[in-house]
Coordinates of C-alpha atoms and ligand atoms in Angstrom, one line a residue:
X1 CA -130.0 -13.6 -111.3
X2 CA -132.6 -12.0 -109.2
X3 CA -129.8 -10.4 -107.1
X4 CA -128.2 -9.0 -110.2
X5 CA -131.5 -7.6 -111.4
X6 CA -132.0 -6.0 -108.0
X7 CA -128.5 -4.5 -108.2
X8 CA -129.2 -3.0 -111.6
X9 CA -132.3 -1.5 -110.3
X10 CA -130.4 0.1 -107.4
X11 CA -127.8 1.5 -109.9
X12 CA -130.6 2.9 -112.1
X13 CA -132.3 4.4 -109.1
X14 CA -129.1 6.0 -107.9
X15 CA -128.5 7.4 -111.4
X16 CA -132.0 8.9 -111.4
X17 CA -131.5 10.5 -108.0
X18 CA -128.2 12.0 -109.2
X19 CA -129.9 13.3 -112.3
X20 CA -132.7 14.8 -110.3
X21 CA -130.3 16.4 -107.9
X22 CA -128.3 17.8 -110.7
X23 CA -131.4 19.2 -112.4
X24 CA -132.5 20.7 -109.2
X25 CA -129.1 22.4 -108.8
X26 CA -129.4 23.7 -112.4
X27 CA -132.8 25.2 -111.7
X28 CA -131.6 26.7 -108.4
X29 CA -128.6 28.4 -110.1
X30 CA -130.7 29.6 -113.0
X31 CA -133.4 30.9 -110.7
X32 CA -130.9 32.9 -108.7
X33 CA -129.8 34.6 -111.9
X34 CA -133.4 34.9 -113.2
X35 CA -134.3 37.0 -110.1
X36 CA -131.3 39.3 -110.8
X37 CA -131.8 39.5 -114.5
X38 CA -135.5 40.4 -114.4
X39 CA -136.6 37.1 -116.0
X40 CA -139.4 36.7 -113.4
X41 CA -142.6 38.5 -114.0
X42 CA -146.1 38.5 -112.7
X43 CA -149.4 37.8 -114.5
X44 CA -152.9 38.5 -113.1
X45 CA -156.0 36.4 -113.3
X46 CA -159.3 38.3 -112.7
X47 CA -161.6 37.2 -109.9
X48 CA -165.3 38.0 -110.6
X49 CA -168.2 38.7 -108.3
X50 CA -170.9 36.1 -109.1
X51 CA -174.2 37.9 -109.5
X52 CA -176.8 35.8 -107.6
X53 CA -179.8 37.5 -109.2
X54 CA -178.7 36.4 -112.7
X55 CA -177.2 39.8 -113.6
X56 CA -173.8 40.1 -115.2
X57 CA -170.8 38.9 -113.2
X58 CA -168.4 41.7 -112.7
X59 CA -164.7 42.0 -112.0
X60 CA -163.9 42.1 -108.3
X61 CA -160.1 41.6 -108.1
X62 CA -157.1 39.8 -109.4
X63 CA -154.7 37.1 -108.3
X64 CA -151.0 37.6 -108.9
X65 CA -149.2 34.6 -110.3
X66 CA -145.5 34.4 -110.9
X67 CA -143.9 33.4 -114.3
X68 CA -140.3 32.8 -115.4
X69 CA -139.3 33.9 -118.9
X70 CA -136.4 31.4 -119.5
X71 CA -134.0 32.3 -122.3
X72 CA -134.1 28.8 -123.7
X73 CA -137.2 27.0 -122.2
X74 CA -139.6 29.9 -122.7
X75 CA -142.3 30.6 -120.1
X76 CA -141.9 28.3 -117.2
X77 CA -144.9 27.7 -114.9
X78 CA -144.6 28.0 -111.1
X79 CA -145.0 24.3 -110.3
X80 CA -141.6 23.8 -112.0
X81 CA -139.7 26.2 -109.7
X82 CA -141.7 27.2 -106.6
X83 CA -140.8 24.0 -104.9
X84 CA -137.1 24.4 -105.6
X85 CA -137.3 28.0 -104.5
X86 CA -138.8 26.9 -101.2
X87 CA -136.1 24.2 -100.7
X88 CA -133.1 26.5 -101.4
X89 CA -134.5 29.6 -99.5
X90 CA -134.9 31.7 -102.7
X91 CA -138.7 31.8 -102.0
X92 CA -138.3 34.8 -99.7
X93 CA -136.6 37.0 -102.3
X94 CA -139.0 35.7 -104.9
X95 CA -142.0 36.4 -102.7
X96 CA -140.8 39.9 -101.9
X97 CA -140.3 40.5 -105.7
X98 CA -143.9 39.3 -106.5
X99 CA -145.5 41.3 -103.7
X100 CA -143.7 44.6 -104.6
X101 CA -144.3 44.1 -108.4
X102 CA -148.0 43.3 -107.9
X103 CA -148.5 46.3 -105.5
X104 CA -146.9 48.6 -108.0
X105 CA -149.0 47.3 -110.9
X106 CA -152.2 47.6 -108.7
X107 CA -151.5 51.2 -107.7
X108 CA -150.8 52.0 -111.4
X109 CA -154.2 50.5 -112.5
X110 CA -156.0 52.6 -109.9
X111 CA -154.5 55.7 -111.5
X112 CA -155.0 54.5 -115.0
X113 CA -158.4 52.8 -114.9
X114 CA -160.3 54.6 -112.2
X115 CA -163.6 52.8 -111.6
X116 CA -162.6 49.9 -113.8
X117 CA -159.5 49.1 -111.6
X118 CA -159.5 45.9 -109.6
X119 CA -160.7 46.3 -106.1
X120 CA -158.6 43.6 -104.5
X121 CA -155.1 42.1 -105.0
X122 CA -154.5 38.5 -104.0
X123 CA -150.9 37.3 -103.6
X124 CA -149.8 33.8 -102.8
X125 CA -147.7 33.1 -99.7
X126 CA -145.2 30.3 -98.9
X127 CA -144.6 28.9 -95.4
X128 CA -140.9 30.0 -95.5
X129 CA -142.0 33.6 -96.0
X130 CA -143.9 33.6 -92.7
X131 CA -140.9 32.2 -91.0
X132 CA -138.8 35.3 -91.9
X133 CA -137.8 37.7 -89.1
X134 CA -140.4 40.5 -88.9
X135 CA -142.1 39.6 -92.2
X136 CA -145.1 41.8 -91.3
X137 CA -142.6 44.6 -91.1
X138 CA -141.4 43.8 -94.6
X139 CA -145.0 43.8 -95.9
X140 CA -145.6 47.1 -94.2
X141 CA -142.5 48.6 -95.9
X142 CA -143.6 47.3 -99.3
X143 CA -147.1 48.8 -98.8
X144 CA -145.6 52.1 -97.8
X145 CA -143.1 52.1 -100.6
X146 CA -145.6 51.4 -103.3
X147 CA -148.5 53.4 -102.0
X148 CA -150.7 50.2 -101.8
X149 CA -153.6 50.4 -99.3
X150 CA -153.5 47.5 -96.9
X151 CA -157.2 46.7 -97.1
X152 CA -156.8 46.1 -100.8
X153 CA -154.3 43.4 -100.3
X154 CA -155.2 39.7 -99.6
X155 CA -152.6 37.1 -98.9
X156 CA -153.4 33.5 -99.8
X157 CA -152.1 30.7 -97.6
X158 CA -152.7 27.0 -97.9
X159 CA -154.4 25.0 -95.2
X160 CA -151.5 22.9 -94.2
X161 CA -149.6 26.1 -93.6
X162 CA -152.3 27.9 -91.7
X163 CA -153.2 25.0 -89.4
X164 CA -149.6 24.1 -88.7
X165 CA -148.7 25.7 -85.4
X166 CA -149.3 28.6 -83.1
X167 CA -146.2 30.4 -84.3
X168 CA -147.7 30.6 -87.8
X169 CA -151.1 31.7 -86.3
X170 CA -149.2 34.5 -84.5
X171 CA -147.6 35.6 -87.8
X172 CA -151.0 35.6 -89.5
X173 CA -152.5 37.8 -86.8
X174 CA -149.6 40.2 -87.2
X175 CA -150.4 40.4 -90.9
X176 CA -154.1 41.0 -90.2
X177 CA -153.1 43.8 -87.8
X178 CA -151.7 45.7 -90.8
X179 CA -155.2 45.8 -92.2
X180 CA -154.7 43.2 -94.9
X181 CA -157.0 40.2 -95.3
X182 CA -156.2 36.5 -95.6
X183 CA -157.6 33.8 -97.9
X184 CA -157.4 30.0 -97.5
X185 CA -156.2 28.7 -100.8
X186 CA -157.0 25.3 -102.4
X187 CA -159.6 24.4 -99.8
X188 CA -160.7 20.8 -100.0
X189 CA -157.3 19.4 -100.9
X190 CA -155.0 17.8 -98.3
X191 CA -156.4 17.3 -94.8
X192 CA -159.0 20.1 -95.0
X193 CA -161.5 20.1 -92.3
X194 CA -164.6 22.3 -92.1
X195 CA -164.5 21.8 -88.4
X196 CA -161.2 23.6 -88.0
X197 CA -162.1 26.5 -90.3
X198 CA -163.1 28.6 -87.3
X199 CA -159.6 28.3 -85.9
X200 CA -158.0 30.2 -88.8
X201 CA -157.9 34.0 -89.0
X202 CA -159.0 33.9 -92.6
X203 CA -161.5 36.2 -94.4
X204 CA -162.0 34.2 -97.6
X205 CA -162.1 30.5 -98.5
X206 CA -161.0 29.5 -102.0
X207 CA -162.7 26.3 -103.0
X208 CA -160.2 24.1 -105.0
X209 CA -160.6 23.6 -108.7
X210 CA -160.9 19.9 -108.3
X211 CA -164.4 20.4 -106.7
X212 CA -165.5 23.0 -109.2
X213 CA -164.4 20.9 -112.2
X214 CA -166.5 18.0 -111.0
X215 CA -169.4 20.0 -109.8
X216 CA -171.5 19.4 -113.0
X217 CA -171.2 15.6 -112.9
X218 CA -170.8 14.8 -109.2
X219 CA -173.5 15.3 -106.6
X220 CA -170.9 14.5 -103.9
X221 CA -168.8 17.4 -105.0
X222 CA -171.8 19.8 -105.2
X223 CA -172.7 18.8 -101.6
X224 CA -169.2 19.5 -100.4
X225 CA -169.2 22.9 -102.1
X226 CA -172.5 23.7 -100.6
X227 CA -171.4 22.7 -97.1
X228 CA -168.2 24.7 -97.4
X229 CA -170.1 27.8 -98.5
X230 CA -172.6 27.4 -95.6
X231 CA -169.9 27.0 -92.9
X232 CA -167.9 29.9 -94.4
X233 CA -171.0 32.1 -94.4
X234 CA -171.8 31.2 -90.8
X235 CA -168.2 32.3 -89.9
X236 CA -168.5 35.5 -91.8
X237 CA -166.1 34.4 -94.5
X238 CA -166.6 34.9 -98.2
X239 CA -166.0 32.2 -100.8
X240 CA -164.3 32.0 -104.2
X241 CA -164.8 29.1 -106.6
X242 CA -161.4 28.3 -108.3
X243 CA -160.9 27.1 -111.9
X244 CA -164.3 27.7 -113.4
X245 CA -164.0 26.6 -117.0
X246 CA -167.6 26.3 -118.3
X247 CA -170.8 28.4 -118.0
X248 CA -172.5 25.3 -116.5
X249 CA -169.9 25.2 -113.7
X250 CA -170.4 29.0 -113.1
X251 CA -174.2 28.4 -112.8
X252 CA -173.7 25.6 -110.3
X253 CA -171.4 27.5 -108.0
X254 CA -173.6 30.6 -108.3
X255 CA -176.6 28.6 -107.3
X256 CA -174.6 27.2 -104.4
X257 CA -174.0 30.8 -103.4
X258 CA -170.3 31.2 -103.9
X259 CA -169.6 34.9 -103.8
X260 CA -166.8 35.0 -106.4
X261 CA -165.4 32.9 -109.2
X262 CA -162.1 32.6 -111.0
X263 CA -161.2 30.5 -114.0
X264 CA -160.5 30.3 -117.7
X265 CA -164.2 30.9 -118.5
X266 CA -163.6 34.5 -117.5
X267 CA -159.9 35.0 -118.3
X268 CA -156.6 33.2 -118.1
X269 CA -153.8 34.9 -116.1
X270 CA -152.8 38.0 -118.1
X271 CA -149.8 40.3 -118.3
X272 CA -150.5 43.6 -116.8
X273 CA -151.2 45.5 -120.1
X274 CA -153.6 42.7 -121.2
X275 CA -155.4 42.8 -117.9
X276 CA -156.0 46.6 -118.4
X277 CA -157.4 45.9 -121.8
X278 CA -159.6 43.0 -120.4
X279 CA -161.0 45.3 -117.8
X280 CA -161.8 48.0 -120.4
X281 CA -163.4 45.5 -122.9
X282 CA -166.9 46.6 -124.0
X283 CA -169.6 45.3 -121.7
X284 CA -167.0 44.4 -119.1
X285 CA -166.2 45.3 -115.5
Ligands
C2E1 P1 -153.1 28.8 -107.0 O1 -152.7 29.9 -106.0 O2 -154.2 27.9 -106.6 O3 -153.5 29.5 -108.4 C1 -154.4 29.1 -109.3 C2 -153.8 28.3 -110.4 O4 -154.9 27.7 -111.2 C3 -153.0 29.1 -111.4 O5 -151.9 28.2 -111.8 C4 -154.0 29.4 -112.5 O6 -153.4 29.7 -113.7 C5 -154.7 28.1 -112.5 N1 -156.1 28.3 -113.1 C6 -156.9 29.3 -112.9 N2 -158.1 29.1 -113.5 C7 -158.0 27.9 -114.1 C8 -158.9 27.1 -114.9 O7 -160.0 27.5 -115.2 N3 -158.5 25.8 -115.3 C9 -157.2 25.4 -115.0 N4 -156.9 24.2 -115.4 N5 -156.3 26.1 -114.2 C10 -156.7 27.3 -113.8 P2 -150.4 28.7 -111.9 O8 -150.3 30.1 -112.3 O9 -149.7 27.7 -112.7 O10 -150.0 28.6 -110.4 C11 -149.9 27.3 -109.7 C12 -149.7 27.5 -108.3 O11 -148.3 28.0 -108.0 C13 -150.6 28.5 -107.6 O12 -151.8 27.9 -107.3 C14 -149.8 28.8 -106.3 O13 -149.9 27.8 -105.4 C15 -148.4 28.7 -106.9 N6 -147.9 30.1 -107.1 C16 -148.1 30.9 -108.2 N7 -147.5 32.1 -108.1 C17 -146.9 32.1 -106.8 C18 -146.2 33.1 -106.1 O14 -145.9 34.2 -106.5 N8 -145.7 32.7 -104.8 C19 -146.0 31.4 -104.3 N9 -145.6 31.1 -103.1 N10 -146.7 30.5 -105.0 C20 -147.2 30.8 -106.2
MG2 MG1 -153.7 31.2 -105.0
MG3 MG1 -155.7 28.2 -105.4
MG4 MG1 -155.7 25.6 -106.7

């Protein structure tokens, strides 16, 4: 009896695995087409400079985030396809697309918005992209093609990626040699370590949303934010608090001397046209 029940479980498990593999294949196939058919697009979330003296926080930059407009499923968020794209090697084409699109939009805002234009463009990077032959060369070509200034571009890498090996470090240094800056994304998740921060060639540390969202209620999380900011400051790195949703959270991270903030309190990720309108809003910038 027990054996039969176990057998049934194995059959069910195998069926689930098959289903998952089939679904993954579907996504892969569709994603390949999506790239060709222009179903992928980029939205931008403002990053604001937190004004320590109690003045108005003002816009400092934007982070580019990819979206998929699926003909049947509607807008698909990245967590549903970035992983698949990484597994099947599509992430490189996807990453190139996002980088080029974002640089084009950024240069367009500079012309259209003048002083109100964002000052920095952050773009997320996957491990596989760094593994590409001469990826720094690809980035340099995209910068030249779009007219994007290198010092306005910041590439975001995760800690597990950045700490991984000397090969990756070498690639990161090649990128920095172009004049672009690097940010360490989602800091505090995974096996983050303040002690190894100095080993990474990053300019900015982005403190993960999980710390910010608990900063009002948890002394422990406030202490960790404070420690991160202090270490970052001592290393000459700037800090960004991710996922600020309430005015109280903004006050906490501002008091703890985070330089910048990002989150729904300020704005959700916006399509390019809506971002321009947000930057032009009365009392904004
Ligand atoms: P991330 O780089 O940490 O981006 C921040 C994520 O937090 C975004 O989710 C953003 O919409 C969300 N967020 C911002 N403020 C708030 C807030 O106040 N509350 C809450 N609940 N969420 C907030 P999104 O756009 O779904 O992206 C998820 C992740 O997917 C990104 O995390 C990034 O790791 C990855 N990703 C997005 N676009 C790309 C891309 O073009 N290339 C690569 N390789 N990864 C990407
Ligand atoms: Mg990011
Ligand atoms: Mg992040
Ligand atoms: Mg995050």
